[in-house]
Structures are given as C-alpha cells and as structure tokens.
mmCIF file of C-alpha atoms and ligand atoms in Angstrom:
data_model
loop_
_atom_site.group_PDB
_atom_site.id
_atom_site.type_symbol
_atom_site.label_atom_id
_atom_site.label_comp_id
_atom_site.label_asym_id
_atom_site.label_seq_id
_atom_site.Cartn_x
_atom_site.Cartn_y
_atom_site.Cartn_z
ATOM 1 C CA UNK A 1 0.000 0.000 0.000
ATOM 2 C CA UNK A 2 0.989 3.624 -0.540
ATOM 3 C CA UNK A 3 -0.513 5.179 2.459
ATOM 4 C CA UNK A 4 0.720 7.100 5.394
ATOM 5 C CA UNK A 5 0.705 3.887 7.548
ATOM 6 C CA UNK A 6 2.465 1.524 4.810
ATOM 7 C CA UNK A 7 4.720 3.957 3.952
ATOM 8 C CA UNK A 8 5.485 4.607 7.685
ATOM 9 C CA UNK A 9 6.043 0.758 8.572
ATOM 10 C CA UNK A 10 7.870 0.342 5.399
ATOM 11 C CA UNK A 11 10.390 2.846 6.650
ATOM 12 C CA UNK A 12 10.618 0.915 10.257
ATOM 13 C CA UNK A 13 8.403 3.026 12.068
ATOM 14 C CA UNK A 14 5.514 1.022 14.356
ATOM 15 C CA UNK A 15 2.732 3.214 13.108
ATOM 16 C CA UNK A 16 1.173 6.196 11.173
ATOM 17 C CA UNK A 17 -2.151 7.076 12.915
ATOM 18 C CA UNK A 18 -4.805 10.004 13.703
ATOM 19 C CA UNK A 19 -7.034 11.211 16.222
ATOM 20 C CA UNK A 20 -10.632 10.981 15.982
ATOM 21 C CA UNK A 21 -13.910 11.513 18.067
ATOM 22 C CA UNK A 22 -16.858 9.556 18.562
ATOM 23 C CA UNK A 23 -19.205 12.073 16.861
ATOM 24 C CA UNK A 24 -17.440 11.761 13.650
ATOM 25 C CA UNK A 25 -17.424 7.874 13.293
ATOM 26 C CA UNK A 26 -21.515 8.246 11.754
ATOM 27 C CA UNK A 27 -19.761 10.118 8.760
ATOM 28 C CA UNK A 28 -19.208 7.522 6.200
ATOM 29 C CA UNK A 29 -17.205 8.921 3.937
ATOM 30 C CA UNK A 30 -15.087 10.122 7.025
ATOM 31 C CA UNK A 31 -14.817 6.476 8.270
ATOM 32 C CA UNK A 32 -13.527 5.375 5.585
ATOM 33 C CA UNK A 33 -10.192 6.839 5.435
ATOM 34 C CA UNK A 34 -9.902 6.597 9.391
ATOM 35 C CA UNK A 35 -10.727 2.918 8.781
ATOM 36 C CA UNK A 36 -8.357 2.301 5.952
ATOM 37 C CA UNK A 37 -4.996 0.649 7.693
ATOM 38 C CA UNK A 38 -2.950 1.506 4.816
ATOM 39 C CA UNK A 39 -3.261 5.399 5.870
ATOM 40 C CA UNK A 40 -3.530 4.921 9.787
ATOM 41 C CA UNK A 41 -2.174 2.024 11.939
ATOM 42 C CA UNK A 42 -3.284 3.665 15.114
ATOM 43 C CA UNK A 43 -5.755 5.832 16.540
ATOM 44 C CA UNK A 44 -6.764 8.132 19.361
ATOM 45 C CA UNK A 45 -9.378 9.095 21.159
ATOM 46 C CA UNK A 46 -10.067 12.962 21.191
ATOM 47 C CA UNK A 47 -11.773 13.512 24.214
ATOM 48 C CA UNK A 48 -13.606 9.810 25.184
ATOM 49 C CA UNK A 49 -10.971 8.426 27.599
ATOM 50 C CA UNK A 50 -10.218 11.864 29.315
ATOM 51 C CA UNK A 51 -11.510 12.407 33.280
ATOM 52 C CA UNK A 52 -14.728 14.043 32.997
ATOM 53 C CA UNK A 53 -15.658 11.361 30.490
ATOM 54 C CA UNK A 54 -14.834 7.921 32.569
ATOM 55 C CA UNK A 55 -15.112 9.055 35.847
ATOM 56 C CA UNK A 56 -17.783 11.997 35.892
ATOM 57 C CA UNK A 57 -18.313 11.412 39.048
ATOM 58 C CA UNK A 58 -16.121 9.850 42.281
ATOM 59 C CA UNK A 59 -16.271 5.652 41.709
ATOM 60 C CA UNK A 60 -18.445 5.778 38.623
ATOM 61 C CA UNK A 61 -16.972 4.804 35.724
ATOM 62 C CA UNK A 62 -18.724 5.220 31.909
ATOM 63 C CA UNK A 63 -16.141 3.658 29.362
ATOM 64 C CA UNK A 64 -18.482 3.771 26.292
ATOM 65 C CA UNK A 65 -17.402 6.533 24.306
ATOM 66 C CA UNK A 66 -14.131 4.726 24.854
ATOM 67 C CA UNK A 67 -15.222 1.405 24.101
ATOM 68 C CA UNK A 68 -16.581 2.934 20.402
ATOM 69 C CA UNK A 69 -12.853 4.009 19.357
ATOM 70 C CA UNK A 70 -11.050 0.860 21.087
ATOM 71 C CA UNK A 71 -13.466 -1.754 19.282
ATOM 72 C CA UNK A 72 -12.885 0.388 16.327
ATOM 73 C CA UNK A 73 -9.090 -0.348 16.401
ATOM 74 C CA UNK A 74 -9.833 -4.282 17.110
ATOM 75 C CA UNK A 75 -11.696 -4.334 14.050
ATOM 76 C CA UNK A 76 -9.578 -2.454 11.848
ATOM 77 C CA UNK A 77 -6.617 -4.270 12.982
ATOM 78 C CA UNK A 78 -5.329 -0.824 14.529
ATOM 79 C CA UNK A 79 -3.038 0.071 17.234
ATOM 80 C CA UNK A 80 -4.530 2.558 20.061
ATOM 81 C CA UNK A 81 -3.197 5.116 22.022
ATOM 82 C CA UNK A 82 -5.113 6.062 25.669
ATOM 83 C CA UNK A 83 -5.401 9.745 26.132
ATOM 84 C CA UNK A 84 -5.183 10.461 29.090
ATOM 85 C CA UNK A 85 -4.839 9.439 32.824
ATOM 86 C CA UNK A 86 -3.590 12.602 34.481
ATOM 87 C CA UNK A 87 -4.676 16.593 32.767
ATOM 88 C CA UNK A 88 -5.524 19.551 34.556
ATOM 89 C CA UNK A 89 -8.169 20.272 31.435
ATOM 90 C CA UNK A 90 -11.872 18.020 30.893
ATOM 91 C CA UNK A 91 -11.625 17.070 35.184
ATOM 92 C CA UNK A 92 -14.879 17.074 36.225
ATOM 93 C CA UNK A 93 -15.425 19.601 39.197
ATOM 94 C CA UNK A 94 -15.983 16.937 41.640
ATOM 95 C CA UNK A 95 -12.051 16.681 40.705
ATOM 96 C CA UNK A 96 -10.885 20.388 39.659
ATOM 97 C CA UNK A 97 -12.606 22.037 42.877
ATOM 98 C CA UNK A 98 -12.095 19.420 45.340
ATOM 99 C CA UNK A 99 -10.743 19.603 48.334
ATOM 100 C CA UNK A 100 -8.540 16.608 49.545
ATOM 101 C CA UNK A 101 -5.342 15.514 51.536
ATOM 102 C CA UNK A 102 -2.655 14.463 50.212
ATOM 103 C CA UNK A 103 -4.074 11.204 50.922
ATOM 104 C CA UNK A 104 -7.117 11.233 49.579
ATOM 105 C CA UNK A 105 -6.157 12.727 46.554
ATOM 106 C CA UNK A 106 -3.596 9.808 46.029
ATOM 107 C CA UNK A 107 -6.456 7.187 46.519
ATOM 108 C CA UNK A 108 -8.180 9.595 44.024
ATOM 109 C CA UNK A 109 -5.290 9.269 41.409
ATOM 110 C CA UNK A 110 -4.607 5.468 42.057
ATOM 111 C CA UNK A 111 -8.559 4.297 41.799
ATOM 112 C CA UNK A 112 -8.618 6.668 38.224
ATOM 113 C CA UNK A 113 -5.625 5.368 36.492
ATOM 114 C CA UNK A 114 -6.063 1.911 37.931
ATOM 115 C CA UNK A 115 -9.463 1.387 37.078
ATOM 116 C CA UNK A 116 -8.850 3.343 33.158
ATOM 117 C CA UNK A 117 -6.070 1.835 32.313
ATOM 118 C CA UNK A 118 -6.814 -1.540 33.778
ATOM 119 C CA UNK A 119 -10.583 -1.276 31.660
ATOM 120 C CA UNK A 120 -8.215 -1.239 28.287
ATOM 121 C CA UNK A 121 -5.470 -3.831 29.386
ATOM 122 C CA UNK A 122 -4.220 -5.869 26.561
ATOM 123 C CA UNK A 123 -5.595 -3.113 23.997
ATOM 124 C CA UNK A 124 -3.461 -0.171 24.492
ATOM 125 C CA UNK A 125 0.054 0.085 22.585
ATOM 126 C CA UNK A 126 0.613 3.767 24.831
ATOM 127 C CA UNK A 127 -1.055 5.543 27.447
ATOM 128 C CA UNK A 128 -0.216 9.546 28.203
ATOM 129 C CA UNK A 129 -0.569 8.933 31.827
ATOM 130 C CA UNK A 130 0.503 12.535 32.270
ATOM 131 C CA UNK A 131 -1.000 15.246 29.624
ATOM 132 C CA UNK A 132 0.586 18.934 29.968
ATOM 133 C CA UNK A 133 2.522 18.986 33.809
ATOM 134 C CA UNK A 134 4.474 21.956 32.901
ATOM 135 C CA UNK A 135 3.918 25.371 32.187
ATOM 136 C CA UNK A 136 5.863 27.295 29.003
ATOM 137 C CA UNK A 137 8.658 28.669 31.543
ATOM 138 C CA UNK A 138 9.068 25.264 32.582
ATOM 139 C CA UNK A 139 7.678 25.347 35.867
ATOM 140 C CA UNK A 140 4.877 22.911 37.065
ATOM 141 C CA UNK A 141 1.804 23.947 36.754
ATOM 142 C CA UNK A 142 -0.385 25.226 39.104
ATOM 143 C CA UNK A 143 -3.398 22.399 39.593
ATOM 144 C CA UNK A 144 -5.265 20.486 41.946
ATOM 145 C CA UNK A 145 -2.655 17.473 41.563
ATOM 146 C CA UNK A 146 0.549 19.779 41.743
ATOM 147 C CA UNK A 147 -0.803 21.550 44.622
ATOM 148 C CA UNK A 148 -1.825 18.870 46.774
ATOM 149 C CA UNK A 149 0.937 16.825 46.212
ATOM 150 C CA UNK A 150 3.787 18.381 44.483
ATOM 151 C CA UNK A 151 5.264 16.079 42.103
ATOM 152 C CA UNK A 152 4.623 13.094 43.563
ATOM 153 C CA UNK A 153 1.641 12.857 41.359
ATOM 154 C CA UNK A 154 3.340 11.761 38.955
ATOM 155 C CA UNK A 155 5.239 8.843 40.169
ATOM 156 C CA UNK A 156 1.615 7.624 41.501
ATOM 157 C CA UNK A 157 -0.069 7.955 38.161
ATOM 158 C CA UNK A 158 2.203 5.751 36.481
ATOM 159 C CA UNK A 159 2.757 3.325 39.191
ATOM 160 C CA UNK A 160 -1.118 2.914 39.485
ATOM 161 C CA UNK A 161 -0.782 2.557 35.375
ATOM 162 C CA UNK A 162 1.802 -0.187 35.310
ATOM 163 C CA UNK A 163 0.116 -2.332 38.177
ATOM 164 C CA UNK A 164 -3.160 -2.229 35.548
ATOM 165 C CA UNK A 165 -1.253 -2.620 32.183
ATOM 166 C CA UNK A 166 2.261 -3.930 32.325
ATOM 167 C CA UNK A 167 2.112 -4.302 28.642
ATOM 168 C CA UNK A 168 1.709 -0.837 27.876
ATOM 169 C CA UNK A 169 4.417 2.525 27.222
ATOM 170 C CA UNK A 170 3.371 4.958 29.763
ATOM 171 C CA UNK A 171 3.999 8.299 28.798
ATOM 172 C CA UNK A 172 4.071 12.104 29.471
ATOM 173 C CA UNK A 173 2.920 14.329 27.143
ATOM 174 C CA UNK A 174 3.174 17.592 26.454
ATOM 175 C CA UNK A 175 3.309 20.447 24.031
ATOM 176 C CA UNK A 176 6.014 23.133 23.758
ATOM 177 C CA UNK A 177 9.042 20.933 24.009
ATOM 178 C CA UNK A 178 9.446 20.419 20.630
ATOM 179 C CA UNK A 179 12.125 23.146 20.657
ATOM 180 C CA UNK A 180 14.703 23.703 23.302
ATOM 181 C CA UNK A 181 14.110 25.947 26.193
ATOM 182 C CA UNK A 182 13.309 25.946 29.729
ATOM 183 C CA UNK A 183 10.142 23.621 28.774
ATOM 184 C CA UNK A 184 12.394 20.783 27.177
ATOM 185 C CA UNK A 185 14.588 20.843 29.767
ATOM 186 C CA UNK A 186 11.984 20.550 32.864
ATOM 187 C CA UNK A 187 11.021 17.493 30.665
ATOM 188 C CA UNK A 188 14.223 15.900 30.002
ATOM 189 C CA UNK A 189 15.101 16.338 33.973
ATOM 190 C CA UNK A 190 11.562 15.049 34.963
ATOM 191 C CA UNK A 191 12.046 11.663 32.885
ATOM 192 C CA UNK A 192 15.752 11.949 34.679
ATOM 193 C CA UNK A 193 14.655 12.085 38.108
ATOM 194 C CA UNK A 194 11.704 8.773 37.405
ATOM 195 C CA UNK A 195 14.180 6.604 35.994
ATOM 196 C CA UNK A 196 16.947 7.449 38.958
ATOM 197 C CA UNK A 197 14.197 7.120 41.351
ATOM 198 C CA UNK A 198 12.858 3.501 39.807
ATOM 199 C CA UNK A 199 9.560 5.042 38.660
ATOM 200 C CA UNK A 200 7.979 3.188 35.401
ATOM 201 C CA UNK A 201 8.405 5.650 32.167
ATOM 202 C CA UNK A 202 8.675 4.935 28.560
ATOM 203 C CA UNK A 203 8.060 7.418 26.434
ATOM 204 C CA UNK A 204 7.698 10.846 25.883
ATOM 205 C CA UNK A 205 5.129 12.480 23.626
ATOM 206 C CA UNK A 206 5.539 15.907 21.664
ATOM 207 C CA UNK A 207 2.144 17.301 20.684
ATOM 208 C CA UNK A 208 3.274 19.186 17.968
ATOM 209 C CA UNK A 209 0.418 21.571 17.784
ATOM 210 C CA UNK A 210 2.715 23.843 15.350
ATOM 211 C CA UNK A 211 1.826 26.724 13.311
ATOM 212 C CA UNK A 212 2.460 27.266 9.234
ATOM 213 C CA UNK A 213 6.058 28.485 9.162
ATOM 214 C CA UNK A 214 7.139 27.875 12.393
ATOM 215 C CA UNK A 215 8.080 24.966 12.932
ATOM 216 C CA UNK A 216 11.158 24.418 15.285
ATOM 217 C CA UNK A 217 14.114 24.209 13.806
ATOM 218 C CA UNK A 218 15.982 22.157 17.214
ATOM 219 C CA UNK A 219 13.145 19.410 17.079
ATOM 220 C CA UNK A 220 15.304 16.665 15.675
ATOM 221 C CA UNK A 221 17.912 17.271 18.477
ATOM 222 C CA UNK A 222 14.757 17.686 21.206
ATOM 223 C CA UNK A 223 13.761 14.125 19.815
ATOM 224 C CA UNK A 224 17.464 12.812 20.345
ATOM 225 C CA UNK A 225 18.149 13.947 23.765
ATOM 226 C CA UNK A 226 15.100 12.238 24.775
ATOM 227 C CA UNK A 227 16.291 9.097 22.905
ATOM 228 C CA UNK A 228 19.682 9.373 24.620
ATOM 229 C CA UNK A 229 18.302 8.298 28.123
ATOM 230 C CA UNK A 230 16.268 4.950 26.933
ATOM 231 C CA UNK A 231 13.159 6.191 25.813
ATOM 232 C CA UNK A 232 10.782 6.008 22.640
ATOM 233 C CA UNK A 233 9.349 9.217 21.324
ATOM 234 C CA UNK A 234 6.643 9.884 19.014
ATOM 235 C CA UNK A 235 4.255 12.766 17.318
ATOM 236 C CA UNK A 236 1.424 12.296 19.472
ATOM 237 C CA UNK A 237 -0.935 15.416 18.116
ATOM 238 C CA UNK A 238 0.429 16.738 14.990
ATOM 239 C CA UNK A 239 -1.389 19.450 13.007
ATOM 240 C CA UNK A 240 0.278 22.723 11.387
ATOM 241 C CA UNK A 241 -2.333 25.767 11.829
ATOM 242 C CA UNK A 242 -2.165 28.989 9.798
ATOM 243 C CA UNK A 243 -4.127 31.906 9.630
ATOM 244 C CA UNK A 244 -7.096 32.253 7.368
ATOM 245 C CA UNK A 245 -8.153 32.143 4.525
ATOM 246 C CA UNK A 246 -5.406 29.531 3.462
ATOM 247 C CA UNK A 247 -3.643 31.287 -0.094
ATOM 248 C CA UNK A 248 -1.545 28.749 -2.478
ATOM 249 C CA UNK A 249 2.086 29.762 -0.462
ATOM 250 C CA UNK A 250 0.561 29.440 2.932
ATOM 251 C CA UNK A 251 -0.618 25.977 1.901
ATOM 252 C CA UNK A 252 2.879 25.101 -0.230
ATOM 253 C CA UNK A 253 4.558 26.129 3.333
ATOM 254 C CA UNK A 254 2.323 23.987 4.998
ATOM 255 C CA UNK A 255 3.399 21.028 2.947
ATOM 256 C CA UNK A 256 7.035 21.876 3.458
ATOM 257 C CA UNK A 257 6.714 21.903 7.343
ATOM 258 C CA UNK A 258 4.891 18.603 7.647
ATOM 259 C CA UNK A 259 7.483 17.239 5.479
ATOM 260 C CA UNK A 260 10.373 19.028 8.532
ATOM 261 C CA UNK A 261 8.094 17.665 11.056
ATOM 262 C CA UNK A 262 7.889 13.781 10.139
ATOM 263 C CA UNK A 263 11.499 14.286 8.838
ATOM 264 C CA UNK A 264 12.493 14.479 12.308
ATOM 265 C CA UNK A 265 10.838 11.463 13.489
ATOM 266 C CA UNK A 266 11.951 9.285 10.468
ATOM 267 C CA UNK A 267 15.882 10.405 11.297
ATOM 268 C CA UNK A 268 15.322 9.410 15.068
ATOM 269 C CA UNK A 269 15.612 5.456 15.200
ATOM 270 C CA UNK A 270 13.627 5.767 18.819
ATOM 271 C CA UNK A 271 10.730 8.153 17.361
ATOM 272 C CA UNK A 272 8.046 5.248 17.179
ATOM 273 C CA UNK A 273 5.061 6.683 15.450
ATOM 274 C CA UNK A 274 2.989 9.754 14.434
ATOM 275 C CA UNK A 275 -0.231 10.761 15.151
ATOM 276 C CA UNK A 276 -2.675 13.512 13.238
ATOM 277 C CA UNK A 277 -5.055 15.472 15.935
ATOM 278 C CA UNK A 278 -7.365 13.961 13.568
ATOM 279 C CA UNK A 279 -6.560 14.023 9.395
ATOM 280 C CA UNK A 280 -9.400 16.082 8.426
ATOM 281 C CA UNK A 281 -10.056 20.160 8.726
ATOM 282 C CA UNK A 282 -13.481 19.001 8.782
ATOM 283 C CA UNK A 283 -13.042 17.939 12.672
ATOM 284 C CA UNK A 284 -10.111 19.930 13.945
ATOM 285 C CA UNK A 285 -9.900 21.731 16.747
ATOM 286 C CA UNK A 286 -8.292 24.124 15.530
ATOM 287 C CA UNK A 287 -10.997 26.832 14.723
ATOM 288 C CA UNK A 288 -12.453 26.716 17.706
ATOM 289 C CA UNK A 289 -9.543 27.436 20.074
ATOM 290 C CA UNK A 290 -7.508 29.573 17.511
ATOM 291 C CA UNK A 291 -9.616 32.269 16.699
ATOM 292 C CA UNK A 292 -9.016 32.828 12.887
ATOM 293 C CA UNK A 293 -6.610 30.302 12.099
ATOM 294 C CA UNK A 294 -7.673 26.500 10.941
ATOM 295 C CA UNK A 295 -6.923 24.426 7.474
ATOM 296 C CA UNK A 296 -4.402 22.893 9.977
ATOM 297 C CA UNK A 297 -4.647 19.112 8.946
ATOM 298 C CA UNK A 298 -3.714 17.296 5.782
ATOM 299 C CA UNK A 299 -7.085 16.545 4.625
ATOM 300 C CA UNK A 300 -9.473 19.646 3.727
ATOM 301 C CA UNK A 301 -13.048 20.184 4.749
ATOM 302 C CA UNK A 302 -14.668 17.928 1.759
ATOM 303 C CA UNK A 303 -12.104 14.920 2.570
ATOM 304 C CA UNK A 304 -9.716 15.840 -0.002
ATOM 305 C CA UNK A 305 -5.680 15.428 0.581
ATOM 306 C CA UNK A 306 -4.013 18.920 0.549
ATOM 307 C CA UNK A 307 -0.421 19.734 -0.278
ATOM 308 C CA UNK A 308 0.486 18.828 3.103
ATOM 309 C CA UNK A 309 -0.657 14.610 2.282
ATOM 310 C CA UNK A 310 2.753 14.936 0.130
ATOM 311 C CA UNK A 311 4.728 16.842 2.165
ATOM 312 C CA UNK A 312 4.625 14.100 4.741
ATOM 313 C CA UNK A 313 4.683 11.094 2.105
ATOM 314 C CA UNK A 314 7.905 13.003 1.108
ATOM 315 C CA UNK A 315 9.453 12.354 4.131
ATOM 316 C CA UNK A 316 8.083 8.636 4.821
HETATM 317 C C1 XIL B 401 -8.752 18.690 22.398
HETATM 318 C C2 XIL B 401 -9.837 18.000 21.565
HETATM 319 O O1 XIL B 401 -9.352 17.769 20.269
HETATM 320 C C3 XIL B 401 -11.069 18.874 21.527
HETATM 321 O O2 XIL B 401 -12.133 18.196 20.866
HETATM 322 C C4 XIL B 401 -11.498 19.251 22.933
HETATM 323 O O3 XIL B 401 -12.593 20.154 22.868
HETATM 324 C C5 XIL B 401 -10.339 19.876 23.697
HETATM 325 O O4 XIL B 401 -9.232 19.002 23.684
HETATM 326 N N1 XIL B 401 -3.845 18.876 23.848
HETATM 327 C C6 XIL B 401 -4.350 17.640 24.206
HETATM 328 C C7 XIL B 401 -5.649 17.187 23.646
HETATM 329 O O5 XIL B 401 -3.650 16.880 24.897
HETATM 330 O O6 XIL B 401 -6.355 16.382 24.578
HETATM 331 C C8 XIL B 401 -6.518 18.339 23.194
HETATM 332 O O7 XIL B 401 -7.653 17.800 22.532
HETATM 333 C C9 XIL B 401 -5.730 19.280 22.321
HETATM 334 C C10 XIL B 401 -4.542 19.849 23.053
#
C-alpha cells in the first residue's frame, strides 16, 4: 500500500495514525479513510478516555465513548493510544474544585488510572498517563494534583498505570518541548529524576500543535536527547495551523513543514510513530480554540488530501 501507515512501517516506524472523536465515526465517507490501515495504523481518542468522560463522578466509571474508538481499532486491525490518565483540562469539578489531603487525593489518582487503564489492558500500545505537567517557563503547573501533592503525582499515576497494564508505554505528554528551552529541559530532567528514582516511564510524547512556518528548527535534536536516556518518542498530536483564509504559499509552506516535522521522526531510530489530531479540517480543533486560524490538517473540509498529504509522504 501507498498510504501514510504503509509507507510509515515500510520505513521501520511502528505506526502512522490520527485522532478521531466519537461524533465523527456516523460520517461515512469520514470512516472510511480513518478505517483504511494503509493510511492509519493507530488511533486516538479525542476527548472519550479523558476524566470528565470515565469518571464523571467519584467511583463511577462510563467507558463507552471509549469502548466505540477501542473496538474500532480491534476491528480495523489498529493500534490505540489512551489519552489520558492525568490533565488539569476536561476534570470534572468533583475533581478540579475538590478539596482533599494528600491522601485522599492519592487514593483519588490510584482508583482513576487503575481502574482506566486496567478497563483497556491488553488493547493499548501507549497511554499519556501525564497530559501537559508543565507550564511554558518550565515550571509545574499550578493544579489540583501539583498543589496537593507536588510532584509526587506523577510517580503515583504511572505506578497505578503499570500495576493495571504492564504491557503498555506509559507516557508524558506535552506540548512546547518540541524546541529547546526551559520547557524541554523541565522534561528531560523530569524523565531523569523517574528513571533514577525507579519510577515506570517509557516514552515521551511531543504534541506538535505547530503553526504554518514555524516549525522548530531544534526538534530533531529535542527528539534525540530524549532518545539518549532509553526512551521512545513519538508525534502524538500533529497538526500545522495557519491563519485564514489559506492562499496557495501558505498551503505550499504547509506542505514543506509537515514534510520538517515527520522528517524528524523518520531520522530518530527511537521516534516510534505519528499521530494527526485527527486528518481532516473538517473535525479539527483548531478553529475553535484559535480564533481565525484552521486548514491545519492534511485533509481539507470535503475529505480531499491537501499539499500537506505529500509533504509528509515526502518524508516517509
Ligand atoms: C482537544 C480535543 O481535540 C477537543 O475536541 C477538545 O474540545 C479539547 O481538547 N492537547 C491535548 C488534547 O492533549 O487532549 C486536546 O484535545 C488538544 C490539546
């Protein structure tokens, strides 16, 4: 086959894959190229594993929406990533304005990843156990978890997430470390301090929520340092936003920095895999957070591949 995933495998790479959403999977024409394992090997879900989703409220669990995108994956023969354990963003407020101790909050944090991650076990190539910890100055951030227990949180999230999968890559995840800076570099001495201290951690995911002529130009050597202490890597939310309306250059640069971007993983033996936040500018999410910019994924509104489709077959 000639698609993103064959070509990806084909160059030694464990998968090409995209985000998607549970509200999108009724749109045929949609399914069809999410479904197609010649362009995507894996997928993610968009929002139906977060917190407010599978544990809306304390001890209740709804894995459904979940359920939808892993059975998807079964049947299409697909890989999956879980997104996510541990985020300060989609808590429900039983969780974002709580007020625990230390240890009830760990019980809290146990019982969630446990009982998530333990619900997919057997199913789930990578989990971001940790979405987002630090801030852009490279300081933690400022949440329920970090202020009740500093950063033990994290250790506990991904103990709690290799007790209920042993078979799958916990990660962190996070966006703004694609270049280096103080961000990168909290990162790199987070995943330090786990592995001196014993703590279970595989992999490190780069969002890469970049914008149209942008795109770091230190990435490849981010990717490598990371590499350097054990770890796999991968491209865990790629899209390339620019501001609208989208002209002929602003798409031709486009194309040119997807081609940089999956460049970069190809050269790094330990970058695994790739991920879309989903293929099409029909569902992005870009609009809607990025006031004025969009056209940020390979595929356009009507399904059709944009410049950008060759920019990263260029590179595969
Ligand atoms: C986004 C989803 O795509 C949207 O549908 C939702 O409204 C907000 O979250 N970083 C992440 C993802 O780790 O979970 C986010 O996904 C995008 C930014």
């Amino acid at each position: 086959g000639s698609g993103l995933n064959s070509l990806a495998k084909a160059a030694g790479k464990v998968y090409f894959g995209t985000a998607t959403d549970n509200g999108e999977l009724s749109d045929q024409p949609y399914t069809a190229i999410l479904d197609n394992i010649n362009e995507f090997g894996q997928i993610t879900p968009a929002n139906s594993m977060k917190w407010d989703a599978t544990e809306p409220t304390r001890g209740t669990f709804t894995f459904s929406g979940g359920d939808q995108i892993a059975n998807l994956a079964k049947t299409n023969g697909q890989l999956l990533r879980g997104h996510n354990c541990v985020w300060y963003n989609q808590l429900p407020s039983w969780v974002s304005n709580g007020q625990f101790t230390a240890a009830d909050l760990t019980d809290v944090i146990q019982t969630h990843c446990g009982t998530l991650v333990g619900h997919y076990k057997g199913q789930v190539y990578s989990w971001d156990v940790i979405n987002e910890p630090f801030n852009d100055d490279g300081t933690w951030r400022s949440d329920v978890f970090y202020n009740t227990l500093g950063t033990q949180y994290v250790p506990i999230a991904l103990k709690a997430a290799r007790a209920a999968d042993p078979n799958a890559k916990l990660y962190i995840n996070d966006y703004n470390i694609e270049q280096q800076g103080a961000k990168a570099t909290a990162m790199l001495n987070l995943v330090k301090q786990l592995q001196a201290d014993g703590v279970p951690i595989d992999g490190v995911g780069f969002q890469c929520h970049f914008i149209v002529g942008e795109v770091p130009g230190t990435f490849q050597q981010t990717l490598e340092q990371f590499t350097a202490l054990g770890l796999e890597v991968a491209i865990t939310e790629l899209d390339i936003r620019m501001t609208l309306p989208a002209t002929s250059a602003s798409l031709a640069q486009q194309q040119k920095d997807y081609q940089t971007v999956v460049q970069a993983c190809m050269n790094v033996k330990g970058c695994v895999g790739i991920t879309l936040w989903d293929f099409t500018d029909k569902y992005s999410w870009v609009p809607s957070t990025f006031s004025g910019q969009g056209e940020a994924c390979p595929w356009d509104q009507n399904l059709q591949k944009k410049p950008a489709y060759s920019g990263i077959t260029a590179a595969l």
